[in-house]
XYZ file of N, CA and C in Angstrom:
387
model
N -11.944 5.496 -0.129
C -11.783 6.092 1.181
C -12.181 6.022 2.619
N -13.353 5.107 2.702
C -14.111 4.941 4.530
C -12.835 3.739 4.363
N -12.547 3.353 3.879
C -12.107 1.939 4.432
C -10.727 2.449 4.656
N -9.651 2.965 4.125
C -8.288 4.220 4.222
C -8.540 4.083 5.451
N -10.275 5.319 5.507
C -9.886 5.954 7.078
C -9.748 5.624 8.423
N -11.195 4.180 7.943
C -10.785 2.715 9.288
C -9.428 2.556 9.637
N -8.249 2.396 8.107
C -7.389 2.002 8.682
C -6.564 1.814 9.280
N -6.287 3.877 8.756
C -5.697 4.533 9.545
C -6.095 5.516 10.753
N -7.378 5.004 11.090
C -7.608 5.669 12.711
C -7.118 4.176 13.516
N -7.895 2.768 13.082
C -7.683 2.026 13.663
C -5.767 1.936 14.273
N -4.820 2.270 13.098
C -3.304 1.734 13.419
C -3.188 3.513 14.533
N -4.019 4.545 14.656
C -3.078 5.124 15.351
C -3.502 5.555 16.878
N -4.595 4.572 17.334
C -5.136 4.217 18.041
C -3.962 3.697 18.954
N -3.966 4.597 20.635
C -3.150 3.910 21.792
C -3.019 2.638 21.642
N -1.922 1.613 21.282
C -1.071 0.583 21.489
C -1.626 -0.218 20.457
N -2.225 0.174 19.158
C -2.188 -0.307 18.411
C -1.306 -0.641 17.581
N -0.452 -0.620 17.731
C 1.364 -0.461 17.255
C 2.170 -1.297 17.742
N 2.999 -2.450 17.317
C 2.953 -3.285 16.017
C 1.930 -3.360 15.481
N 1.684 -3.569 14.406
C 0.447 -4.262 13.635
C 0.627 -4.855 13.031
N -0.348 -6.129 11.416
C 0.274 -6.861 10.265
C -0.671 -6.094 9.698
N -0.435 -5.662 8.498
C -2.232 -4.575 7.603
C -0.848 -5.981 6.490
N -2.315 -6.198 5.876
C -2.639 -8.046 4.971
C -3.439 -7.555 3.680
N -3.219 -8.215 2.593
C -4.838 -8.207 2.098
C -4.093 -9.378 1.120
N -4.818 -9.921 0.072
C -4.648 -10.923 -0.637
C -3.286 -11.242 -1.163
N -2.385 -10.336 -1.702
C -0.978 -9.705 -2.623
C -0.543 -9.582 -1.328
N -0.573 -8.699 -1.076
C 0.192 -7.484 0.024
C 1.178 -6.762 -1.120
N 0.450 -6.365 -1.812
C 0.956 -5.185 -2.898
C 0.336 -4.154 -3.191
N -1.411 -4.362 -3.394
C -1.916 -2.863 -3.873
C -2.370 -2.177 -2.322
N -3.567 -2.714 -2.253
C -4.221 -2.244 -0.504
C -3.072 -1.613 0.373
N -1.891 -3.012 0.504
C -1.427 -3.459 1.979
C -0.293 -2.255 1.436
N 0.038 -2.360 0.092
C 1.616 -1.365 -0.220
C 0.978 -0.192 -0.021
N -0.228 0.172 -0.660
C -0.510 1.949 -0.742
C -0.739 1.880 0.977
N -1.377 1.057 1.860
C -1.882 1.465 3.490
C 0.063 2.106 4.036
N 0.490 0.611 3.160
C 2.120 0.666 4.586
C 2.727 2.358 3.235
N 3.001 2.808 2.582
C 3.308 3.654 1.860
C 3.004 4.649 2.140
N 1.480 5.216 2.778
C 0.928 6.023 3.480
C 1.934 6.318 5.075
N 1.600 5.215 5.687
C 2.124 5.518 7.151
C 3.608 5.626 6.829
N 4.527 5.045 6.160
C 5.997 5.160 5.937
C 6.204 6.992 5.272
N 5.047 7.495 4.849
C 5.529 8.612 4.468
C 5.553 9.189 5.652
N 4.194 9.410 5.839
C 4.240 9.990 7.388
C 5.049 9.964 8.329
N 5.603 8.808 8.809
C 6.673 8.822 9.420
C 7.817 9.435 8.870
N 7.855 10.394 7.373
C 8.942 11.139 7.025
C 10.445 9.918 6.326
N 10.072 8.919 6.635
C 10.643 7.921 5.227
C 11.038 8.576 4.329
N 11.968 8.606 3.237
C 12.290 8.774 1.706
C 11.521 7.977 1.016
N 10.229 8.885 -0.286
C 10.461 8.343 -1.371
C 11.069 7.026 -1.312
N 12.223 7.255 -1.774
C 12.800 5.870 -2.367
C 12.668 4.932 -1.553
N 13.121 5.065 -0.617
C 12.913 3.940 0.610
C 10.988 3.227 0.650
N 10.304 3.964 0.715
C 9.312 3.789 1.055
C 8.931 2.359 -0.692
N 9.496 3.027 -1.932
C 9.290 2.237 -3.550
C 10.145 1.104 -2.975
N 11.127 1.155 -2.615
C 12.206 -0.416 -2.728
C 10.896 -0.487 -1.696
N 10.515 -0.603 -0.699
C 10.100 -1.150 0.008
C 8.451 -2.154 -0.860
N 7.974 -1.545 -0.908
C 7.379 -1.986 -2.342
C 7.143 -2.919 -3.267
N 8.952 -2.563 -3.669
C 9.422 -2.797 -5.206
C 9.604 -4.620 -3.863
N 10.226 -5.155 -3.159
C 10.659 -6.062 -2.543
C 9.297 -7.220 -2.008
N 8.360 -6.208 -2.895
C 6.197 -7.457 -2.516
C 7.188 -8.669 -4.018
N 7.872 -8.540 -4.519
C 7.865 -9.314 -5.692
C 8.586 -10.133 -5.497
N 9.468 -10.368 -4.751
C 10.051 -11.528 -3.636
C 9.425 -12.776 -3.333
N 8.237 -11.638 -2.513
C 7.434 -12.211 -1.350
C 6.134 -12.779 -1.883
N 6.410 -12.528 -3.550
C 4.801 -12.946 -3.817
C 5.066 -14.259 -5.151
N 7.201 -14.774 -5.106
C 6.985 -16.043 -5.695
C 6.824 -17.215 -5.177
N 7.191 -18.350 -5.855
C 7.684 -19.517 -5.078
C 5.722 -19.727 -4.688
N 5.423 -20.143 -3.811
C 4.128 -21.300 -3.960
C 2.370 -19.769 -3.746
N 3.026 -19.009 -3.869
C 1.958 -17.891 -4.110
C 1.731 -17.980 -5.142
N 2.615 -17.544 -6.442
C 1.918 -17.273 -7.723
C 1.940 -18.532 -7.927
N 2.495 -20.018 -7.506
C 2.457 -21.064 -8.531
C 0.493 -21.144 -8.413
N 0.362 -21.458 -6.497
C -1.385 -21.026 -6.583
C -2.261 -19.893 -7.067
N -1.552 -18.938 -7.404
C -2.551 -17.521 -8.339
C -2.327 -17.949 -9.891
N -1.556 -18.577 -9.974
C -1.154 -19.077 -11.323
C -2.107 -20.257 -11.721
N -2.307 -21.726 -10.541
C -3.266 -22.860 -11.030
C -5.025 -22.497 -11.118
N -5.232 -20.927 -10.132
C -6.796 -20.327 -9.685
C -7.269 -19.126 -11.049
N -5.931 -18.983 -11.658
C -5.931 -17.794 -12.902
C -6.191 -18.373 -13.794
N -5.947 -20.077 -14.571
C -5.850 -20.691 -15.409
C -7.006 -21.250 -15.429
N -7.656 -21.240 -14.216
C -8.530 -22.479 -14.159
C -9.727 -22.151 -14.331
N -9.731 -20.230 -14.306
C -10.981 -19.437 -14.136
C -10.975 -19.349 -15.880
N -9.892 -19.496 -16.822
C -10.115 -19.576 -18.272
C -9.201 -18.507 -18.944
N -8.337 -18.069 -17.350
C -7.646 -16.729 -17.798
C -6.479 -16.711 -18.400
N -6.176 -16.342 -19.627
C -4.037 -16.560 -19.941
C -3.722 -15.710 -18.881
N -2.166 -16.953 -17.877
C -1.660 -16.634 -17.439
C -0.645 -15.245 -17.290
N -0.030 -15.435 -19.252
C 1.320 -14.341 -19.202
C 0.368 -12.996 -19.730
N -0.220 -13.004 -19.916
C -1.114 -11.457 -20.023
C -1.353 -11.053 -18.580
N -2.003 -11.909 -17.674
C -2.459 -11.438 -16.146
C -1.186 -10.948 -15.108
N -0.062 -11.939 -15.255
C 0.996 -12.110 -14.606
C 1.466 -10.790 -14.433
N 1.540 -9.893 -15.381
C 2.246 -8.326 -15.276
C 1.436 -7.382 -14.185
N -0.118 -7.888 -14.412
C -0.865 -7.654 -12.952
C -0.202 -7.210 -11.265
N 0.514 -8.654 -11.826
C 1.143 -9.007 -9.707
C 2.712 -7.935 -10.396
N 2.893 -7.168 -10.472
C 4.090 -6.665 -10.879
C 4.479 -5.144 -10.280
N 5.665 -5.553 -9.514
C 5.066 -4.205 -7.786
C 6.602 -3.233 -8.358
N 6.968 -2.869 -9.674
C 7.899 -1.580 -9.912
C 8.221 -0.710 -8.715
N 8.955 -0.309 -8.365
C 8.983 1.102 -7.424
C 8.491 2.599 -8.379
N 8.633 2.248 -9.922
C 8.246 3.500 -10.031
C 7.176 3.660 -9.705
N 6.293 2.468 -9.341
C 4.202 2.556 -9.482
C 4.364 3.136 -7.817
N 4.993 3.186 -7.205
C 4.805 3.748 -5.903
C 5.508 5.326 -6.009
N 6.448 5.166 -6.821
C 7.439 7.218 -6.939
C 5.927 7.556 -7.662
N 5.104 7.033 -8.452
C 3.680 7.781 -9.576
C 2.367 7.887 -8.230
N 2.991 7.131 -7.416
C 0.967 7.142 -6.823
C 1.578 8.217 -6.470
N 2.655 8.178 -5.046
C 3.381 9.408 -3.998
C 3.370 10.724 -4.343
N 3.928 10.448 -6.196
C 3.982 11.665 -6.474
C 2.880 12.659 -6.749
N 1.707 11.924 -7.229
C 0.442 11.845 -7.921
C -0.493 12.166 -6.877
N -0.583 11.932 -5.281
C -0.945 12.644 -3.646
C -0.605 13.987 -3.042
N 1.098 14.510 -4.285
C 1.168 15.699 -3.725
C 0.758 16.125 -4.832
N 0.716 16.044 -6.282
C 0.466 16.541 -6.697
C -0.945 17.051 -7.001
N -2.187 16.179 -6.816
C -3.582 15.931 -6.193
C -3.705 16.499 -5.494
N -3.102 16.288 -4.006
C -4.020 16.507 -2.906
C -2.692 17.555 -1.918
N -1.867 17.972 -2.395
C -1.290 18.542 -1.753
C 0.019 17.858 -0.648
N 0.283 15.984 -0.417
C 0.781 15.315 -0.103
C 0.102 14.809 0.663
N 0.662 13.452 1.420
C 0.008 12.305 1.743
C -1.036 12.842 2.956
N -0.558 13.594 3.769
C -1.121 14.151 5.274
C -2.644 14.694 4.709
N -2.150 15.566 3.566
C -3.219 16.378 3.248
C -4.795 15.348 2.399
N -3.610 14.466 1.620
C -5.382 13.550 1.581
C -5.478 12.525 2.066
N -5.329 12.523 3.518
C -5.751 11.774 4.330
C -6.712 12.670 4.917
N -6.367 13.525 5.705
C -7.828 15.073 5.693
C -8.570 15.112 4.659
N -8.478 14.401 3.462
C -9.488 14.861 2.806
C -10.313 12.831 2.863
N -9.621 12.445 3.592
C -10.511 10.889 3.378
C -10.915 11.192 5.267
N -11.564 12.173 5.477
C -12.346 12.422 6.731
C -11.296 12.105 7.781
N -10.382 12.497 7.596
C -9.364 11.702 8.783
C -8.589 12.916 9.679
N -8.938 13.155 10.750
C -8.407 14.268 11.730
C -7.064 14.244 11.592
N -6.592 16.043 11.605
C -4.581 15.940 11.798
C -4.811 15.836 12.965
N -5.078 15.905 14.145
C -4.684 15.015 15.448
C -4.794 13.691 15.284
N -5.212 12.871 14.721
C -5.160 11.165 14.338
C -4.040 11.524 13.046
N -3.796 12.263 12.470
C -2.576 11.609 11.589
C -1.424 11.997 12.454
N -1.718 12.582 13.240
C 0.104 13.634 14.670
C 0.076 12.448 14.973
N -1.167 11.756 15.729
C -1.225 10.785 16.716
C -0.185 9.545 16.023
N -1.164 9.367 15.044
C -0.221 7.593 14.185
C 1.681 8.255 14.137
N 1.605 9.561 14.392
C 3.116 10.245 13.334
C 3.886 9.838 14.427
N 3.495 9.986 15.953
C 4.482 10.266 16.978
C 4.121 8.610 17.361
N 3.371 8.105 17.341
C 3.476 6.129 17.918
C 4.776 5.700 16.880
N 4.575 6.547 15.613
C 5.759 5.084 14.682
C 7.167 5.879 14.895
N 6.884 6.827 15.324
C 8.670 7.809 14.457
C 9.213 7.652 16.219
N 8.041 7.258 17.765
C 8.466 7.266 18.826
C 9.495 6.394 19.578
């Protein structure tokens, strides 16, 4: 939550957008941050899930080859590990549904992370305007 708060607050700053958000594979931490921002902007859940699923296409090729080599070099069975790199749209839909059920939605979850409502509103405005 503290890291998420830092990221959202940084993105909400005037002039912060456009921005690049990334992590090692770009699907877990990045996927969550991007999904939260898209949800705040009012993007439909199905489009958010499709965007997340498109990550799998970007993970193919050199990234996957390098990751496989590192995984096998560490003595980890690639076939059992590879499924952890999956990005099915259902994962994101379930995550967003969980935030609705458990926290009352994305904005409420972010408030629970310590982010001011005014910061959330500022980010939303800078995305949709």
